[in-house]
Short mmCIF file of C-alpha atoms in Angstrom, two decimals:
data_model
loop_
_atom_site.label_atom_id
_atom_site.label_comp_id
_atom_site.label_asym_id
_atom_site.label_seq_id
_atom_site.Cartn_x
_atom_site.Cartn_y
_atom_site.Cartn_z
CA MET Q 1 -11.51 7.62 3.68
CA LEU Q 2 -10.44 5.58 6.43
CA GLN Q 3 -13.37 7.14 8.67
CA LYS Q 4 -15.65 6.17 6.08
CA PHE Q 5 -14.34 2.35 6.41
CA LEU Q 6 -14.54 2.51 10.28
CA ARG Q 7 -18.13 3.33 10.08
CA ALA Q 8 -19.14 0.53 6.90
CA VAL Q 9 -16.79 -2.35 8.05
CA PRO Q 10 -17.85 -4.22 11.17
CA LYS Q 11 -14.89 -5.08 13.76
CA GLU Q 12 -16.15 -9.12 13.43
CA ALA Q 13 -15.20 -8.87 9.38
CA PRO Q 14 -11.64 -10.91 8.91
CA THR Q 15 -9.82 -8.10 7.13
CA PHE Q 16 -10.72 -5.04 9.26
CA TYR Q 17 -7.54 -5.42 11.25
CA LEU Q 18 -5.87 -5.85 8.33
CA TRP Q 19 -6.88 -2.85 6.38
CA ARG Q 20 -7.18 -0.42 9.42
CA THR Q 21 -3.43 -1.30 10.37
CA TYR Q 22 -2.65 -0.19 6.62
CA ALA Q 23 -4.34 2.91 7.00
CA MET Q 24 -2.51 3.60 9.58
CA VAL Q 25 0.67 2.84 8.03
CA SER Q 26 0.16 4.78 4.86
CA ILE Q 27 -0.88 7.91 7.23
CA ASN Q 28 2.37 7.26 8.84
CA ALA Q 29 3.93 7.64 5.83
CA TRP Q 30 2.01 10.56 4.14
CA PHE Q 31 2.67 12.25 7.46
CA TRP Q 32 6.58 12.26 6.95
CA SER Q 33 6.27 12.84 3.44
CA SER Q 34 4.69 16.14 4.23
CA VAL Q 35 7.30 16.70 7.15
CA PHE Q 36 9.71 15.89 4.88
CA HIS Q 37 8.81 18.07 1.56
CA THR Q 38 8.52 20.90 4.35
CA ARG Q 39 11.85 20.23 6.09
CA ASP Q 40 14.82 18.85 3.68
CA PHE Q 41 17.08 17.42 6.87
CA PRO Q 42 18.97 13.83 6.64
CA PHE Q 43 16.38 12.85 9.34
CA THR Q 44 13.36 13.67 7.65
CA GLU Q 45 14.65 12.24 4.65
CA LYS Q 46 15.28 8.82 6.05
CA MET Q 47 12.01 8.97 7.26
CA ASP Q 48 10.09 9.71 4.06
CA TYR Q 49 11.92 7.06 2.41
CA PHE Q 50 11.42 4.26 5.23
CA CYS Q 51 7.99 5.13 5.83
CA ALA Q 52 7.38 5.00 2.01
CA LEU Q 53 8.61 1.57 1.66
CA ALA Q 54 6.91 0.27 4.66
CA ALA Q 55 3.60 1.62 3.20
CA VAL Q 56 4.26 -0.15 -0.12
CA LEU Q 57 5.67 -3.20 1.31
CA PHE Q 58 2.37 -3.73 3.85
CA SER Q 59 -0.05 -3.43 1.10
CA PHE Q 60 1.92 -6.48 -0.76
CA TYR Q 61 1.55 -8.19 2.61
CA ALA Q 62 -2.14 -7.64 2.71
CA PHE Q 63 -2.51 -8.75 -1.02
CA LEU Q 64 -0.39 -12.29 0.10
CA ILE Q 65 -2.83 -12.47 3.31
CA ARG Q 66 -5.79 -11.69 1.08
CA LEU Q 67 -4.60 -14.17 -1.34
CA ILE Q 68 -3.70 -17.07 1.16
CA GLY Q 69 -6.19 -16.10 3.95
CA TYR Q 70 -5.99 -15.65 7.69
CA ASP Q 71 -7.83 -18.85 9.24
CA ARG Q 72 -4.37 -20.10 10.80
CA THR Q 73 -1.84 -18.04 12.40
CA TRP Q 74 0.85 -19.20 10.16
CA LYS Q 75 -0.98 -17.27 7.56
CA TRP Q 76 -0.42 -14.13 8.74
CA THR Q 77 3.56 -14.58 9.98
CA ALA Q 78 4.74 -16.34 7.17
CA PRO Q 79 4.61 -13.88 4.63
CA ALA Q 80 5.23 -11.29 7.23
CA LEU Q 81 8.69 -12.41 8.01
CA PRO Q 82 10.69 -12.38 4.97
CA LEU Q 83 9.60 -8.95 4.20
CA LEU Q 84 10.60 -7.64 7.50
CA ILE Q 85 13.88 -8.76 7.44
CA PHE Q 86 14.02 -6.99 3.70
CA TYR Q 87 12.80 -3.83 5.33
CA THR Q 88 14.86 -4.24 8.57
CA TYR Q 89 18.13 -4.78 5.89
CA HIS Q 90 17.36 -1.77 3.73
CA CYS Q 91 16.82 0.47 6.61
CA TYR Q 92 20.14 -0.64 7.86
CA TYR Q 93 21.99 -0.52 4.78
CA LEU Q 94 20.32 3.19 3.83
CA THR Q 95 21.49 4.42 7.60
CA PHE Q 96 24.74 2.86 8.26
CA VAL Q 97 26.47 1.47 5.25
CA ARG Q 98 25.37 4.13 2.41
CA PHE Q 99 22.34 6.41 1.74
CA ASP Q 100 22.09 4.97 -2.19
CA TYR Q 101 19.13 6.64 -4.20
CA GLY Q 102 19.14 4.62 -6.58
CA TYR Q 103 19.03 1.26 -4.35
CA ASN Q 104 16.10 2.79 -2.98
CA MET Q 105 14.53 3.73 -5.65
CA VAL Q 106 15.12 0.45 -7.38
CA ALA Q 107 13.33 -1.35 -3.72
CA ASN Q 108 10.23 0.48 -4.19
CA VAL Q 109 9.81 0.38 -7.57
CA SER Q 110 10.16 -3.60 -7.54
CA VAL Q 111 8.28 -4.40 -4.65
CA GLY Q 112 5.68 -1.65 -6.19
CA VAL Q 113 5.66 -3.76 -9.27
CA LEU Q 114 5.23 -7.04 -7.77
CA ASN Q 115 2.32 -5.18 -5.51
CA SER Q 116 0.76 -4.24 -8.82
CA ILE Q 117 1.09 -7.45 -10.68
CA GLY Q 118 -0.47 -9.14 -7.49
CA TRP Q 119 -3.56 -7.27 -7.47
CA LEU Q 120 -4.12 -7.25 -11.14
CA VAL Q 121 -3.93 -10.70 -11.10
CA PHE Q 122 -6.21 -10.95 -7.97
CA CYS Q 123 -8.83 -8.86 -9.68
CA ALA Q 124 -8.39 -11.23 -13.30
CA VAL Q 125 -8.67 -14.47 -11.27
CA ARG Q 126 -10.10 -14.24 -7.97
CA ARG Q 127 -13.28 -12.68 -8.38
CA GLU Q 128 -14.87 -14.78 -5.76
CA GLY Q 129 -18.54 -14.83 -7.70
CA ARG Q 130 -18.13 -10.87 -7.93
CA SER Q 131 -18.70 -9.12 -11.14
CA TRP Q 132 -15.91 -6.81 -13.13
CA LYS Q 133 -17.73 -3.69 -11.50
CA GLU Q 134 -17.25 -4.74 -8.01
CA LEU Q 135 -13.92 -5.32 -8.82
CA MET Q 136 -12.80 -2.29 -10.90
CA PRO Q 137 -11.89 -0.01 -8.37
CA CYS Q 138 -9.20 -2.00 -7.26
CA ALA Q 139 -7.92 -2.56 -10.79
CA VAL Q 140 -8.06 0.89 -11.46
CA SER Q 141 -6.45 2.20 -8.78
CA VAL Q 142 -3.41 -0.15 -9.14
CA LEU Q 143 -3.38 1.10 -13.05
CA MET Q 144 -3.32 4.80 -12.23
CA VAL Q 145 -0.45 4.28 -9.26
CA ASP Q 146 1.49 2.31 -12.36
CA CYS Q 147 0.71 5.19 -14.92
CA LEU Q 148 1.60 7.52 -12.19
CA MET Q 149 5.20 5.83 -11.49
CA VAL Q 150 6.90 7.14 -14.19
CA LEU Q 151 6.65 10.35 -12.84
CA GLU Q 152 8.54 9.09 -10.11
CA LEU Q 153 11.43 7.72 -12.84
CA LEU Q 154 11.27 10.32 -15.22
CA ASP Q 155 12.58 14.26 -14.30
CA PHE Q 156 12.02 17.42 -16.23
CA PRO Q 157 12.25 21.09 -15.56
CA PRO Q 158 9.32 22.21 -12.84
CA LEU Q 159 6.35 23.62 -15.35
CA PHE Q 160 5.99 27.44 -14.38
CA PHE Q 161 8.63 26.95 -11.90
CA THR Q 162 6.56 24.79 -9.71
CA PHE Q 163 5.36 21.46 -10.83
CA ASP Q 164 8.12 19.25 -11.30
CA ALA Q 165 7.32 15.29 -12.00
CA HIS Q 166 7.53 14.49 -8.07
CA SER Q 167 5.03 16.99 -7.09
CA LEU Q 168 2.77 15.78 -10.22
CA TRP Q 169 3.09 12.54 -8.49
CA HIS Q 170 1.77 13.75 -5.34
CA LEU Q 171 -1.08 15.52 -6.73
CA GLY Q 172 -2.05 12.17 -9.26
CA THR Q 173 -1.99 9.74 -6.07
CA ALA Q 174 -4.18 11.80 -3.79
CA PRO Q 175 -7.65 11.21 -5.43
CA ILE Q 176 -6.55 7.11 -6.17
CA ALA Q 177 -7.51 6.62 -2.24
CA PHE Q 178 -11.16 7.47 -3.00
CA LEU Q 179 -11.19 4.31 -5.94
CA TRP Q 180 -9.10 2.18 -3.12
CA TYR Q 181 -10.78 2.44 0.07
CA ARG Q 182 -14.04 1.96 -1.97
CA PHE Q 183 -12.81 -1.41 -2.92
CA LEU Q 184 -11.74 -2.08 0.67
CA ILE Q 185 -14.72 -1.67 2.21
CA GLU Q 186 -16.47 -3.32 -0.49
CA ASP Q 187 -14.15 -6.56 -0.15
CA SER Q 188 -14.14 -6.53 3.32
CA LEU Q 189 -17.98 -6.57 3.44
CA HIS Q 190 -17.66 -9.48 1.11
CA VAL Q 191 -15.20 -11.66 2.82
CA HIS Q 192 -17.40 -10.99 5.97
CA ARG Q 193 -20.35 -12.15 4.25
CA GLN Q 194 -19.19 -15.08 2.73
CA GLU Q 195 -17.20 -16.09 6.16
CA ARG Q 196 -21.16 -16.00 7.82
CA LYS Q 197 -22.67 -17.54 5.04
CA THR Q 198 -19.91 -20.84 5.04
CA GLY Q 199 -18.51 -20.31 8.23
CA LYS Q 200 -14.97 -20.47 6.96
CA PHE Q 201 -12.80 -17.79 6.06
CA LEU Q 202 -11.88 -17.48 2.36
#
C-alpha cells in the first residue's frame, strides 16, 4: 500500500511526507511485532510494545496536523513535542521503573480512543466539500479497528488450540490497511488539488 501511495501521490502534495513517514513508522511496528511473536525475549517484547505505541501516537499526530494545517513550522512542532515527551516517559518507565502490562494497555487504548474519536469527528465535520462516499474508507477503517480492539481487551481459550484473541486481532487488522490507504491517497490528492486551486494550505 505504501508503494501504491508513492505512485499515486506527487511529492509536492502537502501531506506526502507526513503519510510516508507514517507508513515507515507502521512498517517498523509490524516488523517488531513479527519478530516478537517469533522470538519472545525481553528485548523483542519491549520493541514490540514501544513501536506499537509509536504507530498509534503518530497516527494521532497525523490527525492533529491534518486538523490544524501545515502552513507554519509551529503547526508541525507544537503537537509533536507533548506526544514525544509522553512517548519518551512511557518507554523510560517501562524500561527502568516497572514493566507494567496494565499501564501499557491503558496508554495504548487511551491514545487509540482519542485517535478514533478525532478521525471520526474529522469525517463528520471537516468534509471540505467532499461526499460521504469519499470519506467512507476513513470512517469504516476507524470503526473496524475499534471493533477489533475488543479482542485486545478480552481473553479466551484459543479456538482449536491455535486462535486466541490476540491472533484474531492481528488477522482482523491486516485487511484494514487497504481501506485506510485508499483514504490517505484520496485525502492527499484532495489537499494537493485545493492547494493548487487556492494557493493555500488547508
